[in-house]
mmCIF file of C-alpha atoms and ligand atoms in Angstrom:
data_model
loop_
_atom_site.group_PDB
_atom_site.id
_atom_site.type_symbol
_atom_site.label_atom_id
_atom_site.label_comp_id
_atom_site.label_asym_id
_atom_site.label_seq_id
_atom_site.Cartn_x
_atom_site.Cartn_y
_atom_site.Cartn_z
ATOM 1 C CA MET A 235 0.117 -0.024 0.070
ATOM 2 C CA LYS A 236 1.107 3.516 -0.777
ATOM 3 C CA THR A 237 1.373 6.370 1.615
ATOM 4 C CA LYS A 238 -1.075 8.346 -0.360
ATOM 5 C CA ASP A 239 -3.648 5.435 -0.131
ATOM 6 C CA LEU A 240 -3.487 5.466 3.675
ATOM 7 C CA LEU A 241 -3.689 9.244 3.821
ATOM 8 C CA ALA A 242 -6.739 8.987 1.594
ATOM 9 C CA ILE A 243 -8.410 6.459 3.822
ATOM 10 C CA SER A 244 -7.750 8.530 6.875
ATOM 11 C CA LYS A 245 -9.361 11.446 5.243
ATOM 12 C CA LYS A 246 -12.393 9.422 3.962
ATOM 13 C CA PHE A 247 -13.142 7.286 7.176
ATOM 14 C CA GLY A 248 -11.363 9.261 9.852
ATOM 15 C CA SER A 249 -8.892 8.003 12.428
ATOM 16 C CA PRO A 250 -8.042 6.106 14.319
ATOM 17 C CA ILE A 251 -8.519 3.252 11.957
ATOM 18 C CA TYR A 252 -7.099 -0.106 11.030
ATOM 19 C CA VAL A 253 -6.358 -0.919 7.353
ATOM 20 C CA TYR A 254 -5.396 -4.307 5.987
ATOM 21 C CA ASP A 255 -3.729 -4.896 2.647
ATOM 22 C CA ALA A 256 -5.340 -7.934 1.088
ATOM 23 C CA ASN A 257 -2.568 -8.117 -1.361
ATOM 24 C CA LYS A 258 0.003 -8.641 1.260
ATOM 25 C CA ILE A 259 -2.136 -11.476 2.956
ATOM 26 C CA GLU A 260 -2.363 -13.229 -0.357
ATOM 27 C CA ASN A 261 1.364 -12.984 -0.930
ATOM 28 C CA GLN A 262 2.227 -14.454 2.387
ATOM 29 C CA TYR A 263 -0.295 -17.283 1.913
ATOM 30 C CA LYS A 264 1.128 -18.025 -1.522
ATOM 31 C CA ARG A 265 4.769 -17.773 -0.194
ATOM 32 C CA LEU A 266 3.913 -20.484 2.421
ATOM 33 C CA VAL A 267 2.258 -22.728 0.019
ATOM 34 C CA LYS A 268 5.252 -22.406 -2.429
ATOM 35 C CA ALA A 269 7.659 -23.100 0.322
ATOM 36 C CA PHE A 270 5.960 -26.428 1.127
ATOM 37 C CA SER A 271 5.114 -27.325 -2.573
ATOM 38 C CA ASN A 272 7.042 -30.634 -2.228
ATOM 39 C CA VAL A 273 4.491 -31.787 0.287
ATOM 40 C CA SER A 274 1.528 -33.313 -1.513
ATOM 41 C CA ASN A 275 -0.926 -32.644 1.234
ATOM 42 C CA LEU A 276 -0.486 -29.385 2.936
ATOM 43 C CA ARG A 277 -3.094 -27.763 5.173
ATOM 44 C CA ILE A 278 -2.930 -24.266 6.317
ATOM 45 C CA HIS A 279 -5.114 -23.337 9.271
ATOM 46 C CA TYR A 280 -5.222 -19.551 9.694
ATOM 47 C CA ALA A 281 -5.203 -18.750 13.439
ATOM 48 C CA VAL A 282 -8.355 -16.820 13.794
ATOM 49 C CA LYS A 283 -7.372 -14.992 17.071
ATOM 50 C CA ALA A 284 -4.759 -12.925 15.127
ATOM 51 C CA LEU A 285 -7.447 -10.971 13.282
ATOM 52 C CA SER A 286 -11.043 -12.287 13.348
ATOM 53 C CA ASN A 287 -12.986 -9.877 11.254
ATOM 54 C CA ILE A 288 -15.578 -12.114 9.306
ATOM 55 C CA SER A 289 -14.483 -10.613 5.992
ATOM 56 C CA ILE A 290 -10.904 -11.483 6.625
ATOM 57 C CA LEU A 291 -12.031 -15.021 7.446
ATOM 58 C CA LYS A 292 -13.863 -15.004 4.108
ATOM 59 C CA PHE A 293 -10.911 -13.676 2.305
ATOM 60 C CA MET A 294 -8.909 -16.605 3.854
ATOM 61 C CA LYS A 295 -11.415 -19.025 2.688
ATOM 62 C CA HIS A 296 -11.194 -17.469 -0.827
ATOM 63 C CA LEU A 297 -7.329 -18.088 -0.621
ATOM 64 C CA GLY A 298 -7.993 -21.782 0.194
ATOM 65 C CA SER A 299 -7.039 -21.625 3.972
ATOM 66 C CA ASP A 300 -8.725 -23.588 6.752
ATOM 67 C CA LEU A 301 -9.026 -22.273 10.232
ATOM 68 C CA ASP A 302 -7.541 -22.723 13.606
ATOM 69 C CA THR A 303 -9.602 -21.712 16.530
ATOM 70 C CA VAL A 304 -9.249 -21.398 20.324
ATOM 71 C CA SER A 305 -12.835 -20.742 21.518
ATOM 72 C CA ILE A 306 -16.416 -22.025 20.451
ATOM 73 C CA GLN A 307 -17.040 -18.397 19.518
ATOM 74 C CA GLU A 308 -14.188 -18.501 16.929
ATOM 75 C CA VAL A 309 -15.626 -21.729 15.660
ATOM 76 C CA GLU A 310 -19.092 -20.195 15.196
ATOM 77 C CA LEU A 311 -17.480 -17.158 13.520
ATOM 78 C CA GLY A 312 -15.724 -19.595 11.087
ATOM 79 C CA ILE A 313 -18.972 -21.332 10.258
ATOM 80 C CA GLN A 314 -20.740 -18.072 9.773
ATOM 81 C CA ALA A 315 -18.035 -17.109 7.256
ATOM 82 C CA GLY A 316 -18.724 -20.216 5.371
ATOM 83 C CA PHE A 317 -16.067 -22.834 6.471
ATOM 84 C CA GLU A 318 -17.128 -26.443 6.550
ATOM 85 C CA PRO A 319 -16.938 -27.544 10.176
ATOM 86 C CA SER A 320 -14.466 -30.207 8.830
ATOM 87 C CA LYS A 321 -12.131 -27.512 7.735
ATOM 88 C CA ILE A 322 -11.843 -26.014 11.302
ATOM 89 C CA MET A 323 -9.454 -27.150 14.057
ATOM 90 C CA PHE A 324 -10.161 -26.487 17.600
ATOM 91 C CA THR A 325 -6.990 -25.999 19.758
ATOM 92 C CA PRO A 326 -8.128 -24.501 23.062
ATOM 93 C CA ASN A 327 -6.228 -24.486 26.384
ATOM 94 C CA GLY A 328 -7.882 -24.645 29.649
ATOM 95 C CA VAL A 329 -11.534 -24.787 28.300
ATOM 96 C CA SER A 330 -14.217 -26.938 29.796
ATOM 97 C CA ILE A 331 -15.078 -30.474 28.687
ATOM 98 C CA ASP A 332 -18.558 -29.072 27.889
ATOM 99 C CA GLU A 333 -17.174 -26.692 25.392
ATOM 100 C CA ILE A 334 -14.964 -29.303 23.820
ATOM 101 C CA GLU A 335 -17.934 -31.574 23.326
ATOM 102 C CA ALA A 336 -20.150 -28.771 21.969
ATOM 103 C CA VAL A 337 -17.423 -28.022 19.391
ATOM 104 C CA SER A 338 -16.909 -31.714 18.430
ATOM 105 C CA LYS A 339 -20.663 -32.131 17.983
ATOM 106 C CA LEU A 340 -20.459 -29.331 15.313
ATOM 107 C CA GLY A 341 -18.143 -31.556 13.299
ATOM 108 C CA VAL A 342 -14.888 -29.687 13.974
ATOM 109 C CA GLN A 343 -11.576 -31.491 14.546
ATOM 110 C CA ILE A 344 -10.663 -31.183 18.189
ATOM 111 C CA ASN A 345 -7.212 -31.055 19.523
ATOM 112 C CA ILE A 346 -6.850 -31.823 23.202
ATOM 113 C CA ASP A 347 -3.871 -30.774 25.384
ATOM 114 C CA ASN A 348 -4.643 -32.233 28.732
ATOM 115 C CA LEU A 349 -4.635 -35.854 30.035
ATOM 116 C CA SER A 350 -7.592 -35.517 32.347
ATOM 117 C CA ILE A 351 -9.659 -33.980 29.646
ATOM 118 C CA LEU A 352 -8.532 -36.468 27.151
ATOM 119 C CA GLU A 353 -9.614 -39.467 29.422
ATOM 120 C CA GLN A 354 -12.952 -37.911 30.084
ATOM 121 C CA PHE A 355 -13.594 -37.097 26.311
ATOM 122 C CA GLY A 356 -12.268 -40.464 25.192
ATOM 123 C CA SER A 357 -14.474 -42.467 27.599
ATOM 124 C CA LYS A 358 -17.578 -40.769 26.380
ATOM 125 C CA ASN A 359 -16.674 -40.464 22.699
ATOM 126 C CA PRO A 360 -14.328 -43.177 21.629
ATOM 127 C CA GLU A 361 -15.167 -42.938 17.983
ATOM 128 C CA THR A 362 -14.541 -39.220 17.575
ATOM 129 C CA PRO A 363 -11.173 -38.728 16.007
ATOM 130 C CA VAL A 364 -8.969 -36.596 18.179
ATOM 131 C CA CYS A 365 -5.758 -34.664 17.752
ATOM 132 C CA ILE A 366 -3.354 -34.425 20.686
ATOM 133 C CA ARG A 367 -1.130 -31.399 21.470
ATOM 134 C CA ILE A 368 2.324 -32.516 22.477
ATOM 135 C CA ASN A 369 4.597 -30.309 24.356
ATOM 136 C CA PRO A 370 8.120 -31.253 23.250
ATOM 137 C CA HIS A 371 9.847 -28.867 25.690
ATOM 138 C CA VAL A 372 11.762 -26.895 23.154
ATOM 139 C CA ASN A 373 11.920 -23.250 23.783
ATOM 140 C CA ALA A 374 11.739 -21.776 20.405
ATOM 141 C CA GLY A 375 10.190 -18.456 21.334
ATOM 142 C CA GLY A 376 11.568 -15.216 21.171
ATOM 143 C CA ASN A 377 9.975 -13.632 24.320
ATOM 144 C CA SER A 378 9.212 -15.396 27.696
ATOM 145 C CA ASN A 379 5.564 -14.327 27.411
ATOM 146 C CA ILE A 380 4.997 -16.286 24.124
ATOM 147 C CA SER A 381 7.303 -19.279 24.548
ATOM 148 C CA VAL A 382 4.891 -22.320 25.299
ATOM 149 C CA GLY A 383 7.266 -25.179 24.948
ATOM 150 C CA HIS A 384 9.110 -25.081 28.241
ATOM 151 C CA ILE A 385 8.746 -27.575 30.996
ATOM 152 C CA ASP A 386 6.329 -25.693 33.205
ATOM 153 C CA SER A 387 4.176 -24.390 30.431
ATOM 154 C CA LYS A 388 0.321 -24.818 30.652
ATOM 155 C CA PHE A 389 0.212 -25.666 27.050
ATOM 156 C CA GLY A 390 0.318 -29.355 25.734
ATOM 157 C CA ILE A 391 0.809 -32.687 27.083
ATOM 158 C CA SER A 392 4.330 -33.131 28.189
ATOM 159 C CA ILE A 393 6.497 -35.604 25.989
ATOM 160 C CA HIS A 394 7.540 -37.170 29.420
ATOM 161 C CA GLN A 395 3.940 -38.153 29.946
ATOM 162 C CA THR A 396 3.760 -40.226 26.787
ATOM 163 C CA PRO A 397 3.322 -43.659 28.789
ATOM 164 C CA HIS A 398 0.370 -42.110 30.618
ATOM 165 C CA LEU A 399 -1.060 -40.802 27.355
ATOM 166 C CA LEU A 400 -0.737 -44.165 25.621
ATOM 167 C CA ARG A 401 -2.459 -45.941 28.483
ATOM 168 C CA ILE A 402 -5.386 -43.585 28.364
ATOM 169 C CA ILE A 403 -5.729 -44.112 24.650
ATOM 170 C CA LYS A 404 -5.541 -47.883 24.982
ATOM 171 C CA ASN A 405 -8.055 -47.881 27.881
ATOM 172 C CA THR A 406 -10.601 -45.756 26.093
ATOM 173 C CA LYS A 407 -10.011 -47.250 22.675
ATOM 174 C CA MET A 408 -10.050 -43.777 21.256
ATOM 175 C CA ASN A 409 -9.006 -42.794 17.756
ATOM 176 C CA ILE A 410 -5.996 -40.409 17.432
ATOM 177 C CA ASN A 411 -5.924 -38.978 13.957
ATOM 178 C CA GLY A 412 -3.391 -36.197 14.516
ATOM 179 C CA ILE A 413 -0.517 -34.901 16.572
ATOM 180 C CA HIS A 414 0.351 -31.284 17.147
ATOM 181 C CA MET A 415 2.761 -28.892 18.545
ATOM 182 C CA HIS A 416 2.896 -25.202 18.871
ATOM 183 C CA THR A 417 6.180 -24.271 20.524
ATOM 184 C CA GLY A 418 5.732 -20.546 20.874
ATOM 185 C CA SER A 419 5.674 -17.470 18.837
ATOM 186 C CA ASP A 420 8.835 -16.202 16.942
ATOM 187 C CA ILE A 421 10.875 -19.015 15.479
ATOM 188 C CA LEU A 422 14.263 -17.388 15.216
ATOM 189 C CA ASP A 423 16.241 -20.630 14.640
ATOM 190 C CA ILE A 424 15.058 -23.187 12.074
ATOM 191 C CA GLU A 425 17.420 -25.755 13.532
ATOM 192 C CA VAL A 426 15.520 -25.402 16.841
ATOM 193 C CA PHE A 427 12.130 -25.783 15.106
ATOM 194 C CA LEU A 428 13.385 -28.831 13.084
ATOM 195 C CA TYR A 429 14.788 -30.337 16.488
ATOM 196 C CA ALA A 430 11.318 -30.064 18.046
ATOM 197 C CA SER A 431 9.816 -31.575 14.938
ATOM 198 C CA GLU A 432 12.042 -34.636 15.349
ATOM 199 C CA ILE A 433 10.457 -35.183 18.689
ATOM 200 C CA LEU A 434 7.076 -35.050 17.042
ATOM 201 C CA PHE A 435 7.988 -37.457 14.384
ATOM 202 C CA GLU A 436 9.358 -39.964 17.011
ATOM 203 C CA ASN A 437 6.134 -39.560 18.958
ATOM 204 C CA ALA A 438 3.870 -39.981 15.870
ATOM 205 C CA LEU A 439 5.205 -43.594 15.442
ATOM 206 C CA ASN A 440 3.164 -44.405 18.549
ATOM 207 C CA PHE A 441 -0.003 -43.889 16.666
ATOM 208 C CA LYS A 442 -1.304 -46.004 13.757
ATOM 209 C CA ASN A 443 -4.077 -43.931 12.274
ATOM 210 C CA LEU A 444 -2.680 -40.505 11.796
ATOM 211 C CA ASP A 445 -4.218 -38.317 8.993
ATOM 212 C CA PHE A 446 -1.968 -35.230 9.834
ATOM 213 C CA ILE A 447 0.928 -33.832 11.741
ATOM 214 C CA ASP A 448 0.322 -30.208 12.718
ATOM 215 C CA PHE A 449 3.511 -28.153 13.411
ATOM 216 C CA GLY A 450 1.769 -25.111 14.873
ATOM 217 C CA SER A 451 3.224 -21.839 14.015
ATOM 218 C CA GLY A 452 5.354 -19.132 15.486
ATOM 219 C CA PHE A 453 6.844 -17.894 12.242
ATOM 220 C CA LYS A 454 8.538 -14.552 12.895
ATOM 221 C CA VAL A 455 7.996 -11.554 10.548
ATOM 222 C CA PRO A 456 10.150 -8.462 10.298
ATOM 223 C CA TYR A 457 9.203 -5.463 12.397
ATOM 224 C CA LYS A 458 11.785 -3.254 11.229
ATOM 225 C CA GLN A 459 14.529 -2.931 8.542
ATOM 226 C CA GLY A 460 17.183 -5.580 9.031
ATOM 227 C CA ASP A 461 15.007 -7.662 11.423
ATOM 228 C CA ILE A 462 15.504 -11.325 11.516
ATOM 229 C CA GLU A 463 12.576 -13.267 10.208
ATOM 230 C CA THR A 464 11.854 -16.993 9.849
ATOM 231 C CA ASN A 465 13.387 -18.123 6.676
ATOM 232 C CA ILE A 466 10.206 -19.982 5.334
ATOM 233 C CA GLU A 467 11.815 -20.973 2.163
ATOM 234 C CA GLU A 468 14.673 -22.740 4.050
ATOM 235 C CA LEU A 469 12.260 -24.333 6.538
ATOM 236 C CA GLY A 470 9.914 -25.410 3.661
ATOM 237 C CA GLU A 471 12.796 -27.073 1.994
ATOM 238 C CA LYS A 472 14.223 -28.828 5.103
ATOM 239 C CA LEU A 473 10.967 -29.805 6.852
ATOM 240 C CA SER A 474 9.354 -30.903 3.483
ATOM 241 C CA ARG A 475 12.150 -33.401 2.759
ATOM 242 C CA ARG A 476 12.045 -34.676 6.320
ATOM 243 C CA PHE A 477 8.213 -34.895 6.198
ATOM 244 C CA ASN A 478 8.195 -36.997 3.153
ATOM 245 C CA GLU A 479 10.919 -39.258 4.431
ATOM 246 C CA PHE A 480 8.603 -39.723 7.538
ATOM 247 C CA CYS A 481 5.617 -40.588 5.422
ATOM 248 C CA ARG A 482 7.576 -43.350 3.674
ATOM 249 C CA GLN A 483 8.597 -44.773 6.946
ATOM 250 C CA TYR A 484 5.035 -44.440 8.394
ATOM 251 C CA GLY A 485 3.570 -46.096 5.223
ATOM 252 C CA LYS A 486 1.038 -43.429 4.498
ATOM 253 C CA LYS A 487 0.942 -39.964 2.867
ATOM 254 C CA ILE A 488 -0.388 -37.954 5.742
ATOM 255 C CA ALA A 489 -0.933 -34.145 5.652
ATOM 256 C CA LEU A 490 1.407 -31.578 7.069
ATOM 257 C CA ALA A 491 -0.502 -28.764 8.765
ATOM 258 C CA PHE A 492 0.521 -25.299 10.062
ATOM 259 C CA GLU A 493 -1.527 -22.699 11.936
ATOM 260 C CA PRO A 494 0.081 -19.316 11.049
ATOM 261 C CA GLY A 495 -1.490 -16.088 12.385
ATOM 262 C CA LYS A 496 1.029 -13.448 12.570
ATOM 263 C CA PHE A 497 2.882 -14.693 9.384
ATOM 264 C CA LEU A 498 -0.321 -14.198 7.204
ATOM 265 C CA VAL A 499 -1.664 -10.852 8.592
ATOM 266 C CA SER A 500 0.911 -8.898 10.674
ATOM 267 C CA GLU A 501 2.521 -7.031 7.900
ATOM 268 C CA SER A 502 -0.777 -6.416 6.045
ATOM 269 C CA GLY A 503 -2.001 -4.221 8.824
ATOM 270 C CA HIS A 504 -1.592 -0.390 9.348
ATOM 271 C CA PHE A 505 -3.052 1.474 12.288
ATOM 272 C CA ILE A 506 -3.747 5.020 11.389
ATOM 273 C CA THR A 507 -3.873 7.711 14.180
ATOM 274 C CA SER A 508 -3.736 11.380 14.307
ATOM 275 C CA VAL A 509 -1.841 13.692 16.658
ATOM 276 C CA ASN A 510 -3.937 15.539 19.255
ATOM 277 C CA ALA A 511 -1.068 17.585 20.654
ATOM 278 C CA ILE A 512 2.579 18.080 21.032
ATOM 279 C CA LYS A 513 3.793 18.484 24.601
ATOM 280 C CA GLN A 514 7.388 19.346 25.521
ATOM 281 C CA THR A 515 8.745 18.615 29.053
ATOM 282 C CA THR A 516 12.268 19.212 30.245
ATOM 283 C CA SER A 517 13.503 16.231 28.557
ATOM 284 C CA THR A 518 11.070 14.907 26.144
ATOM 285 C CA VAL A 519 8.848 15.787 23.221
ATOM 286 C CA PHE A 520 5.592 13.881 23.408
ATOM 287 C CA ALA A 521 3.331 13.282 20.426
ATOM 288 C CA GLN A 522 -0.034 12.546 22.005
ATOM 289 C CA ILE A 523 -2.216 10.609 19.647
ATOM 290 C CA ASN A 524 -6.006 9.995 19.361
ATOM 291 C CA SER A 525 -5.584 6.419 20.580
ATOM 292 C CA GLY A 526 -4.223 4.441 23.525
ATOM 293 C CA PHE A 527 -3.765 0.734 24.656
ATOM 294 C CA ASN A 528 -7.570 0.351 24.310
ATOM 295 C CA HIS A 529 -7.016 0.117 20.600
ATOM 296 C CA PHE A 530 -3.427 -1.122 20.280
ATOM 297 C CA ILE A 531 -1.811 -2.808 23.270
ATOM 298 C CA ARG A 532 0.985 -4.853 21.832
ATOM 299 C CA PRO A 533 3.694 -2.184 22.575
ATOM 300 C CA MET A 534 2.673 -2.094 26.299
ATOM 301 C CA PHE A 535 1.743 -5.756 26.676
ATOM 302 C CA TYR A 536 4.782 -7.385 24.775
ATOM 303 C CA ASN A 537 7.026 -4.404 24.371
ATOM 304 C CA SER A 538 6.688 -5.025 20.738
ATOM 305 C CA TYR A 539 8.304 -2.529 18.253
ATOM 306 C CA HIS A 540 6.139 -0.981 15.583
ATOM 307 C CA GLU A 541 7.536 1.248 13.067
ATOM 308 C CA ILE A 542 6.030 4.703 13.114
ATOM 309 C CA GLN A 543 5.596 6.956 10.009
ATOM 310 C CA ASN A 544 4.335 10.453 9.825
ATOM 311 C CA ILE A 545 2.474 10.287 6.457
ATOM 312 C CA SER A 546 1.461 13.949 6.711
ATOM 313 C CA ASN A 547 5.173 14.810 6.436
ATOM 314 C CA SER A 548 6.924 11.795 4.997
ATOM 315 C CA LYS A 549 9.818 13.784 3.628
ATOM 316 C CA GLY A 550 10.217 15.763 6.833
ATOM 317 C CA LYS A 551 13.471 15.887 8.864
ATOM 318 C CA LYS A 552 13.665 13.274 11.479
ATOM 319 C CA ARG A 553 13.554 14.091 15.251
ATOM 320 C CA PHE A 554 13.060 12.255 18.521
ATOM 321 C CA TYR A 555 9.689 11.787 20.012
ATOM 322 C CA SER A 556 7.751 9.666 22.531
ATOM 323 C CA VAL A 557 4.556 8.745 21.093
ATOM 324 C CA VAL A 558 1.947 8.321 23.725
ATOM 325 C CA GLY A 559 -1.859 7.654 24.019
ATOM 326 C CA TYR A 560 -4.746 9.473 25.493
ATOM 327 C CA ILE A 561 -5.624 6.888 28.095
ATOM 328 C CA CYS A 562 -5.378 7.813 31.740
ATOM 329 C CA GLU A 563 -2.538 5.275 32.451
ATOM 330 C CA THR A 564 0.889 4.918 31.093
ATOM 331 C CA ASP A 565 0.448 4.028 27.563
ATOM 332 C CA THR A 566 3.550 4.663 25.568
ATOM 333 C CA PHE A 567 3.698 3.334 22.082
ATOM 334 C CA ALA A 568 7.345 4.362 21.408
ATOM 335 C CA ASN A 569 10.096 5.945 23.306
ATOM 336 C CA ASN A 570 12.712 8.287 22.043
ATOM 337 C CA ARG A 571 11.818 7.333 18.494
ATOM 338 C CA LYS A 572 13.131 9.095 15.434
ATOM 339 C CA ILE A 573 10.125 10.057 13.312
ATOM 340 C CA GLU A 574 9.664 12.738 10.562
ATOM 341 C CA GLU A 575 8.947 16.047 12.209
ATOM 342 C CA ILE A 576 5.445 15.934 13.743
ATOM 343 C CA SER A 577 2.934 18.808 13.975
ATOM 344 C CA GLU A 578 -0.467 18.819 15.678
ATOM 345 C CA GLY A 579 -2.999 17.194 13.345
ATOM 346 C CA ASP A 580 -0.447 15.080 11.550
ATOM 347 C CA VAL A 581 -1.299 11.422 10.573
ATOM 348 C CA LEU A 582 0.893 8.740 12.224
ATOM 349 C CA VAL A 583 0.874 5.163 10.904
ATOM 350 C CA PHE A 584 1.912 2.114 12.859
ATOM 351 C CA LYS A 585 3.140 -0.844 10.801
ATOM 352 C CA ASN A 586 2.734 -4.599 11.507
ATOM 353 C CA ALA A 587 -0.760 -3.859 12.845
ATOM 354 C CA GLY A 588 -2.515 -6.777 11.497
ATOM 355 C CA ALA A 589 -2.008 -9.488 14.111
ATOM 356 C CA TYR A 590 -3.242 -9.271 17.744
ATOM 357 C CA CYS A 591 -4.115 -5.681 17.360
ATOM 358 C CA PHE A 592 -7.687 -5.166 16.708
ATOM 359 C CA THR A 593 -8.544 -8.457 18.296
ATOM 360 C CA MET A 594 -7.027 -7.314 21.512
ATOM 361 C CA SER A 595 -8.697 -3.873 21.572
ATOM 362 C CA ASN A 596 -11.245 -2.926 24.270
ATOM 363 C CA ASN A 597 -13.351 -0.066 25.565
ATOM 364 C CA TYR A 598 -11.267 1.219 28.363
ATOM 365 C CA ASN A 599 -12.086 4.720 29.393
ATOM 366 C CA SER A 600 -15.290 4.220 27.527
ATOM 367 C CA ARG A 601 -13.505 4.856 24.236
ATOM 368 C CA LEU A 602 -14.994 3.536 21.061
ATOM 369 C CA ARG A 603 -13.224 0.853 19.040
ATOM 370 C CA PRO A 604 -12.079 1.950 15.604
ATOM 371 C CA ALA A 605 -13.299 1.044 12.161
ATOM 372 C CA GLU A 606 -11.441 -1.685 9.970
ATOM 373 C CA VAL A 607 -10.893 -1.387 6.264
ATOM 374 C CA LEU A 608 -9.635 -3.906 3.795
ATOM 375 C CA TRP A 609 -7.636 -2.646 0.953
ATOM 376 C CA PHE A 610 -8.797 -4.917 -1.818
ATOM 377 C CA LYS A 611 -8.060 -4.493 -5.652
ATOM 378 C CA ASN A 612 -6.924 -0.832 -5.032
ATOM 379 C CA LYS A 613 -10.083 0.064 -3.194
ATOM 380 C CA PRO A 614 -10.912 0.569 0.545
ATOM 381 C CA LEU A 615 -13.646 -1.682 1.632
ATOM 382 C CA LEU A 616 -15.168 -0.952 5.061
ATOM 383 C CA ILE A 617 -15.237 -4.272 7.004
ATOM 384 C CA ARG A 618 -16.266 -2.800 10.318
ATOM 385 C CA GLU A 619 -17.799 0.495 11.304
ATOM 386 C CA LYS A 620 -16.331 2.406 14.255
ATOM 387 C CA GLU A 621 -18.369 1.952 17.440
ATOM 388 C CA ASP A 622 -20.733 4.530 18.897
ATOM 389 C CA LEU A 623 -22.077 5.008 22.341
ATOM 390 C CA ASN A 624 -24.826 2.324 21.974
ATOM 391 C CA ASP A 625 -22.092 -0.190 21.561
ATOM 392 C CA ILE A 626 -20.850 0.728 25.100
ATOM 393 C CA LEU A 627 -24.271 0.778 26.586
ATOM 394 C CA ASN A 628 -25.379 -2.517 24.705
ATOM 395 C CA LYS A 629 -26.013 -5.163 27.442
ATOM 396 C CA GLN A 630 -25.803 -2.752 30.303
ATOM 397 C CA ILE A 631 -28.846 -2.663 32.526
ATOM 398 C CA GLU A 632 -29.761 0.618 33.816
ATOM 399 C CA ILE A 633 -31.382 0.944 37.208
ATOM 400 C CA ASN A 634 -32.952 4.178 38.290
ATOM 401 C CA PHE A 635 -32.710 5.179 41.938
HETATM 402 C C1 PLP B 230 -1.942 -18.189 18.524
HETATM 403 C C2 PLP B 230 -1.737 -19.601 18.010
HETATM 404 C C3 PLP B 230 -1.233 -19.778 16.679
HETATM 405 C C4 PLP B 230 -0.790 -18.612 15.846
HETATM 406 O O1 PLP B 230 0.437 -18.179 16.252
HETATM 407 P P1 PLP B 230 1.243 -16.956 15.302
HETATM 408 O O2 PLP B 230 2.417 -16.770 16.157
HETATM 409 O O3 PLP B 230 0.230 -15.838 15.278
HETATM 410 O O4 PLP B 230 1.510 -17.584 14.061
HETATM 411 C C5 PLP B 230 -1.157 -21.072 16.182
HETATM 412 N N1 PLP B 230 -1.477 -22.074 16.918
HETATM 413 C C6 PLP B 230 -1.985 -22.059 18.042
HETATM 414 C C7 PLP B 230 -2.413 -23.138 18.897
HETATM 415 C C8 PLP B 230 -2.156 -20.743 18.768
HETATM 416 O O5 PLP B 230 -2.608 -20.709 19.975
#
């Protein structure tokens, strides 16, 4: 997307606003498919929680993607978007057995990551094919908040509990049709990922009726120039070769599955805001924007870096700013950041605002959540209106005293 397109969108629809470039999503999807073109049966399950607007889900369907979901509501959204239940995978953590059974009844592939739940589910529904989430205890993550493979993680069934797992499966006579891992976001080192995959391959030999192995996600995308990103092409080449070898050993051509969220949508997203005020203190120049962590929490929550551009003055000389929000809390988007000289009223754009941005937004300070636009074939399509006060009052019960 060009700067002038973003500027035109902010003029037409106002700001703050989220904009997603459909072209970028499509390119990332195709890149992943191409990297694994040597695997005859590849399944890509888009992780809905990254960006769950129904039009985005429909676009994913249009590209040929399946879905990965973590709540019954995401499953229902997927069905509403037109996905066959059989194309949806349910990979929750810590949800009730009732929710798992309700999702399973819809015809969705369930993935269980807890031995107690597995035993209860298997005893009642031995014929339902189930995938199990293994924790290989490989710490492939880039940040302690998002590494889920380590020994004390709440995610997955520990590889050390395999004997117990196998006993439950034998006792309940349940049918395991897939195994899965999701070692954590941000794979920086392909060798670490391949090492975790070896643990999964070894474990897979315990199961005779697998239809697929799901390698989760955690593909790292670049957030700034020169950033390391997961080399998808290299991973595709190495893992495909190893996977095909595994299929020969296993005696069946099973599917290789992934569940990318960030990889598909992060870079497509732009969060457009405008500058309410400039405030100088003794040490700092603050740019105060018309947003806060109610709309965009990743910088505060994960300390994530998002490039900021002043698209009202894109040729301007760069100066140092602290970009902060309007919420009555500390909500710093960027500290001591070099940005093209900012004046009040200028339009600032945050990059990499596609994944875990709108989906984590909320109404703190009784602020309204912003609109969302999909940039498709060089046109801005509004895919969510901005909220109004009715959205805040909806479901509240007013008592008059
Ligand atoms: C969140 C999640 C993903 C997506 O992770 P990304 O880092 O966004 O690609 C995939 N699988 C599971 C089980 C998840 O919980």
